[in-house]
Coordinates of C-alpha atoms in Angstrom, one line a residue:
M1 CA 21.8 -2.8 7.6
D2 CA 19.0 -0.2 7.5
L3 CA 17.0 0.3 10.6
R4 CA 13.4 1.6 10.2
I5 CA 10.8 2.5 12.8
F6 CA 7.5 0.6 12.5
T7 CA 4.5 1.6 14.5
E8 CA 1.1 0.0 15.3
P9 CA -1.2 3.0 15.7
Q10 CA -4.4 1.0 16.0
Q11 CA -3.3 0.0 19.5
G12 CA -3.8 3.7 20.5
A13 CA -2.2 6.8 19.0
T14 CA -3.2 10.2 17.8
Y15 CA -1.8 11.8 14.7
D16 CA 0.2 14.2 17.0
T17 CA 1.8 11.2 18.7
L18 CA 2.7 9.7 15.3
L19 CA 4.1 13.0 14.2
T20 CA 6.3 13.2 17.3
V21 CA 7.7 9.7 16.7
A22 CA 8.2 10.4 13.0
K23 CA 10.2 13.6 13.7
A24 CA 12.3 11.7 16.3
T25 CA 12.8 9.0 13.7
E26 CA 14.2 11.6 11.3
D27 CA 16.3 13.5 13.9
L28 CA 17.8 10.3 15.3
G29 CA 19.1 9.1 11.9
F30 CA 16.8 6.2 11.2
D31 CA 16.0 5.3 7.6
A32 CA 12.2 5.4 7.6
F33 CA 9.0 5.7 9.4
F34 CA 6.4 3.0 8.6
R35 CA 3.0 2.2 10.1
S36 CA 0.5 -0.6 10.0
D37 CA -2.9 -0.3 8.2
H38 CA -5.5 -1.4 10.7
Y39 CA -8.8 0.1 12.0
L40 CA -9.2 -2.0 15.1
S41 CA -7.0 -2.6 18.1
M42 CA -5.8 -6.1 18.9
G43 CA -5.4 -7.8 22.3
S44 CA -6.7 -6.4 25.6
G45 CA -6.1 -2.7 24.9
D46 CA -8.9 -0.3 24.2
G47 CA -7.2 1.4 21.3
L48 CA -8.2 4.9 22.5
P49 CA -8.5 7.5 21.1
G50 CA -9.4 5.3 18.0
P51 CA -7.8 4.4 14.7
T52 CA -6.1 6.7 12.3
D53 CA -6.0 6.1 8.5
A54 CA -2.6 5.0 7.2
W55 CA -2.5 7.1 4.0
I56 CA -4.0 10.2 5.6
T57 CA -1.3 9.9 8.3
L58 CA 1.4 9.5 5.7
A59 CA 0.1 12.5 3.7
G60 CA 0.5 14.7 6.8
L61 CA 3.9 13.3 7.6
A62 CA 5.0 13.9 4.0
R63 CA 4.7 17.6 4.6
E64 CA 6.2 17.6 8.1
T65 CA 9.4 15.6 7.4
K66 CA 12.3 16.1 5.0
R67 CA 14.4 13.0 4.7
I68 CA 13.0 9.7 6.0
R69 CA 11.2 7.2 3.8
L70 CA 7.5 6.8 4.6
G71 CA 5.3 3.6 4.0
T72 CA 3.0 0.9 5.2
L73 CA 3.5 -2.6 6.5
M74 CA 1.1 -3.5 5.0
T75 CA -1.7 -1.6 3.3
A76 CA -4.7 -4.0 3.3
G77 CA -5.9 -4.7 -0.2
T78 CA -9.5 -5.1 1.2
F79 CA -9.6 -1.5 2.3
R80 CA -9.1 0.3 -1.0
L81 CA -9.9 -0.1 -4.7
P82 CA -6.7 -0.5 -6.6
G83 CA -7.2 2.5 -8.9
V84 CA -8.0 4.8 -5.9
L85 CA -5.0 3.4 -4.0
A86 CA -2.7 4.2 -7.0
I87 CA -4.0 7.8 -6.9
Q88 CA -3.5 8.1 -3.1
V89 CA 0.0 6.7 -3.0
A90 CA 1.1 8.8 -6.0
Q91 CA -0.3 12.0 -4.4
V92 CA 1.5 11.3 -1.1
D93 CA 4.7 10.5 -3.0
Q94 CA 4.4 13.9 -4.7
M95 CA 3.7 15.6 -1.3
S96 CA 6.8 14.0 0.2
G97 CA 9.1 14.8 -2.7
G98 CA 9.5 11.1 -3.7
R99 CA 9.9 9.3 -0.3
V100 CA 7.0 6.9 -0.3
E101 CA 7.0 3.1 -0.4
L102 CA 3.9 0.9 -0.7
G103 CA 3.6 -2.3 1.3
L104 CA 0.6 -4.1 0.0
G105 CA -1.0 -7.3 1.4
A106 CA -4.2 -9.2 1.0
G107 CA -5.8 -8.1 4.3
W108 CA -6.5 -10.7 7.1
F109 CA -8.2 -9.2 10.2
E110 CA -11.8 -10.1 9.7
E111 CA -13.1 -8.4 12.9
E112 CA -12.0 -4.9 11.8
H113 CA -13.9 -5.4 8.5
K114 CA -17.0 -6.3 10.5
A115 CA -16.6 -3.4 12.8
Y116 CA -16.4 -0.8 10.0
G117 CA -18.6 -2.4 7.3
I118 CA -15.8 -3.3 5.0
P119 CA -16.4 -6.4 2.8
F120 CA -14.1 -9.3 3.6
P121 CA -14.0 -11.5 0.4
K122 CA -12.9 -15.1 0.5
E123 CA -10.7 -14.8 -2.6
K124 CA -8.4 -12.2 -1.1
F125 CA -5.1 -13.5 -2.5
A126 CA -6.3 -13.6 -6.1
R127 CA -7.6 -10.1 -5.7
L128 CA -4.2 -9.0 -4.4
E129 CA -2.6 -10.2 -7.5
E130 CA -4.9 -8.2 -9.7
Q131 CA -4.4 -5.2 -7.4
L132 CA -0.7 -5.3 -7.8
E133 CA -1.1 -5.6 -11.6
I134 CA -3.3 -2.5 -11.6
V135 CA -1.4 -0.3 -9.2
T136 CA 2.0 -0.9 -10.8
G137 CA 0.4 -0.9 -14.3
L138 CA -1.2 2.5 -13.8
W139 CA 2.1 4.0 -12.5
A140 CA 4.1 2.5 -15.4
T141 CA 1.8 3.8 -18.2
E142 CA 3.4 6.5 -20.2
A143 CA 1.8 10.0 -19.8
G144 CA -0.6 10.6 -22.6
K145 CA -1.5 6.9 -22.9
T146 CA -4.3 5.0 -21.3
F147 CA -4.4 1.8 -19.2
D148 CA -6.8 -1.0 -19.5
F149 CA -7.2 -4.1 -17.3
H150 CA -9.9 -6.7 -17.5
G151 CA -9.6 -9.2 -14.7
T152 CA -11.9 -11.4 -12.6
Y153 CA -12.4 -8.9 -9.9
Y154 CA -11.5 -5.5 -11.4
D155 CA -12.1 -3.8 -14.7
L156 CA -10.5 -0.6 -15.9
T157 CA -11.1 0.9 -19.3
K158 CA -9.2 3.8 -20.8
S159 CA -7.8 5.0 -17.5
P160 CA -5.6 8.1 -18.0
A161 CA -3.4 6.5 -15.3
L162 CA -2.9 9.8 -13.5
P163 CA -1.4 11.2 -11.3
K164 CA 2.1 9.9 -11.5
P165 CA 4.3 9.5 -8.4
A166 CA 7.3 11.8 -8.0
Q167 CA 9.6 8.7 -8.1
S168 CA 10.0 7.0 -11.4
K169 CA 9.4 3.7 -9.5
V170 CA 7.6 3.7 -6.1
P171 CA 9.1 0.7 -4.2
V172 CA 6.6 -2.1 -3.6
L173 CA 6.9 -4.3 -0.6
I174 CA 5.3 -7.8 -0.4
G175 CA 5.6 -9.9 2.7
G176 CA 4.3 -12.9 4.6
H177 CA 5.1 -16.5 5.5
G178 CA 3.4 -18.2 2.6
A179 CA 5.7 -20.8 0.9
R180 CA 4.3 -20.8 -2.6
R181 CA 2.1 -18.0 -3.7
T182 CA 3.8 -15.2 -1.7
P183 CA 7.3 -15.8 -3.2
R184 CA 5.8 -15.9 -6.7
L185 CA 4.1 -12.5 -6.2
A186 CA 7.2 -11.0 -4.6
A187 CA 9.3 -12.2 -7.5
R188 CA 6.9 -10.7 -10.0
F189 CA 6.0 -7.4 -8.4
A190 CA 8.1 -6.5 -5.3
D191 CA 11.2 -4.4 -4.8
E192 CA 11.4 -5.7 -1.3
F193 CA 10.3 -8.9 0.4
N194 CA 9.5 -8.6 4.1
L195 CA 9.2 -11.4 6.6
P196 CA 7.5 -10.4 9.8
F197 CA 8.2 -11.9 13.3
A198 CA 10.4 -14.8 12.3
G199 CA 13.7 -16.2 13.4
A200 CA 16.9 -15.9 11.5
E201 CA 16.9 -19.5 10.4
D202 CA 13.3 -19.3 9.1
S203 CA 14.1 -16.0 7.4
A204 CA 17.0 -17.5 5.5
A205 CA 14.7 -20.3 4.1
A206 CA 12.0 -17.8 3.2
F207 CA 14.5 -15.4 1.5
E208 CA 15.8 -18.3 -0.6
R209 CA 12.3 -19.3 -1.7
V210 CA 11.8 -15.8 -3.0
R211 CA 15.2 -15.8 -4.7
D212 CA 14.3 -19.1 -6.3
A213 CA 11.0 -17.7 -7.6
A214 CA 12.8 -14.7 -9.1
R215 CA 15.2 -17.0 -10.9
A216 CA 12.3 -19.0 -12.2
I217 CA 11.0 -16.0 -14.1
G218 CA 14.4 -14.8 -15.2
R219 CA 14.8 -12.0 -12.7
D220 CA 18.0 -11.3 -11.0
P221 CA 17.4 -12.2 -7.3
G222 CA 19.9 -9.6 -6.3
D223 CA 17.4 -6.9 -7.3
L224 CA 15.1 -7.9 -4.4
V225 CA 15.8 -6.4 -0.9
C226 CA 15.0 -8.9 1.8
S227 CA 14.0 -7.6 5.2
N228 CA 12.5 -8.4 8.6
A229 CA 10.0 -6.9 11.0
L230 CA 10.7 -7.5 14.7
V231 CA 9.5 -6.2 18.0
V232 CA 12.2 -4.2 19.7
C233 CA 12.9 -3.7 23.4
V234 CA 16.3 -2.4 24.3
G235 CA 17.6 -1.4 27.8
R236 CA 20.9 -0.4 29.3
D237 CA 20.5 -3.2 31.9
D238 CA 18.1 -6.0 32.7
Q239 CA 15.9 -3.8 34.8
E240 CA 15.4 -1.3 32.0
V241 CA 14.6 -4.2 29.6
A242 CA 12.1 -5.6 32.0
R243 CA 10.5 -2.2 32.5
R244 CA 10.1 -1.6 28.8
A245 CA 8.7 -5.1 28.3
A246 CA 6.1 -4.6 31.0
A247 CA 5.1 -1.3 29.5
I248 CA 4.0 -3.2 26.4
G249 CA 2.5 -6.2 28.2
R250 CA 5.2 -8.6 27.4
E251 CA 7.9 -10.6 29.2
A252 CA 11.6 -9.9 28.7
D253 CA 12.6 -13.5 28.1
E254 CA 9.8 -14.0 25.5
L255 CA 10.9 -10.8 23.7
K256 CA 14.5 -12.0 23.7
A257 CA 13.5 -15.2 22.1
N258 CA 11.1 -13.8 19.5
G259 CA 12.3 -10.2 18.9
L260 CA 15.2 -7.8 19.3
A261 CA 15.5 -7.4 23.1
G262 CA 18.2 -7.0 25.7
S263 CA 21.2 -4.8 26.0
P264 CA 22.5 -2.9 22.9
A265 CA 25.3 -5.5 22.5
E266 CA 22.8 -8.4 22.6
V267 CA 20.6 -6.7 20.0
V268 CA 23.5 -5.8 17.7
D269 CA 24.6 -9.5 17.9
K270 CA 21.1 -10.7 17.0
I271 CA 20.8 -8.3 14.1
G272 CA 24.1 -9.7 12.9
R273 CA 22.4 -13.2 12.7
Y274 CA 19.7 -11.7 10.5
A275 CA 22.3 -10.1 8.3
E276 CA 23.9 -13.5 7.9
A277 CA 20.5 -14.9 6.9
G278 CA 20.3 -12.4 4.1
S279 CA 18.4 -9.5 5.6
R280 CA 19.4 -6.0 4.6
R281 CA 16.8 -4.1 6.5
I282 CA 15.1 -4.3 9.9
Y283 CA 11.7 -2.8 10.7
L284 CA 11.8 -2.2 14.5
Q285 CA 8.2 -2.6 15.8
V286 CA 8.0 0.1 18.5
L287 CA 4.9 -0.5 20.6
D288 CA 5.3 2.2 23.3
L289 CA 5.2 5.4 21.3
S290 CA 5.6 7.6 24.4
D291 CA 9.1 6.3 25.2
L292 CA 11.3 8.5 23.0
D293 CA 14.3 7.7 25.2
H294 CA 14.0 4.1 23.8
L295 CA 14.5 5.5 20.3
E296 CA 17.4 7.6 21.4
L297 CA 19.1 4.5 23.0
I298 CA 18.6 2.4 19.9
S299 CA 20.0 5.2 17.7
S300 CA 23.1 5.9 19.9
Q301 CA 24.0 2.4 20.9
V302 CA 22.6 0.0 18.3
Q303 CA 22.3 1.9 15.0
S304 CA 25.7 3.5 15.6
Q305 CA 27.4 0.1 15.7
L306 CA 25.8 -1.0 12.5
S307 CA 26.9 2.0 10.4

């Protein structure tokens, strides 16, 4: 079971804060540092000092880290034209020496689009399918050849399909709770299917839907990594769990029911249930980015038991 650190910087984080967490992620032996792609805080927080851009952040971290994978859960398809996104991700992959992964979703948070003047189209899912075709098609085009795409929403003619990523294949993540279209897209385009904030039983059912969709198009379902994203709140005792829960505005009992919360032993046990459901990777949603002791505890007493 891989453990990855997943951050939500729109809730309030500078680049320096994210760099500190990413370096701790690397030093403590976690597999990857991922971040959300949002421009507006959610809930009651003020989001100060303001948003940071996901791919600018990852470009900086690409030069400041050596080992960990870097990526997004999920880049909003509404934020970037697919040709531009393919260039951005390929460049950051080169800057990192081939450690980038692209999580790509349709985009959903209408208020942040209004706040920053970003169009919020109704037909987001159909656009996402074309975006996936374009991004993966550009990367797969042989050097010296051109890429053409003529869709409903995007039109590319004689693209040189450059630059190329450092990796021969940048892993693509697709996620969500949709029961029909999402599994179909994951089966066609994804290297990994991610289910956010769901229980083990629901995860098992969602993973099977994706595997069924893969079989339906003749793809080996074993090629797809299935993963979860879950809020994390670990403490050595109940008091420490309660303190960490309060720091992120949550209740310990609610976190135990809906995330990975409790003592290291409790969290290891719950991760085991996700492993039984078919999950091979957990993205730990860390909401208090100032609490590096939390990461150290997870590394030393949770991750060590999963190795």
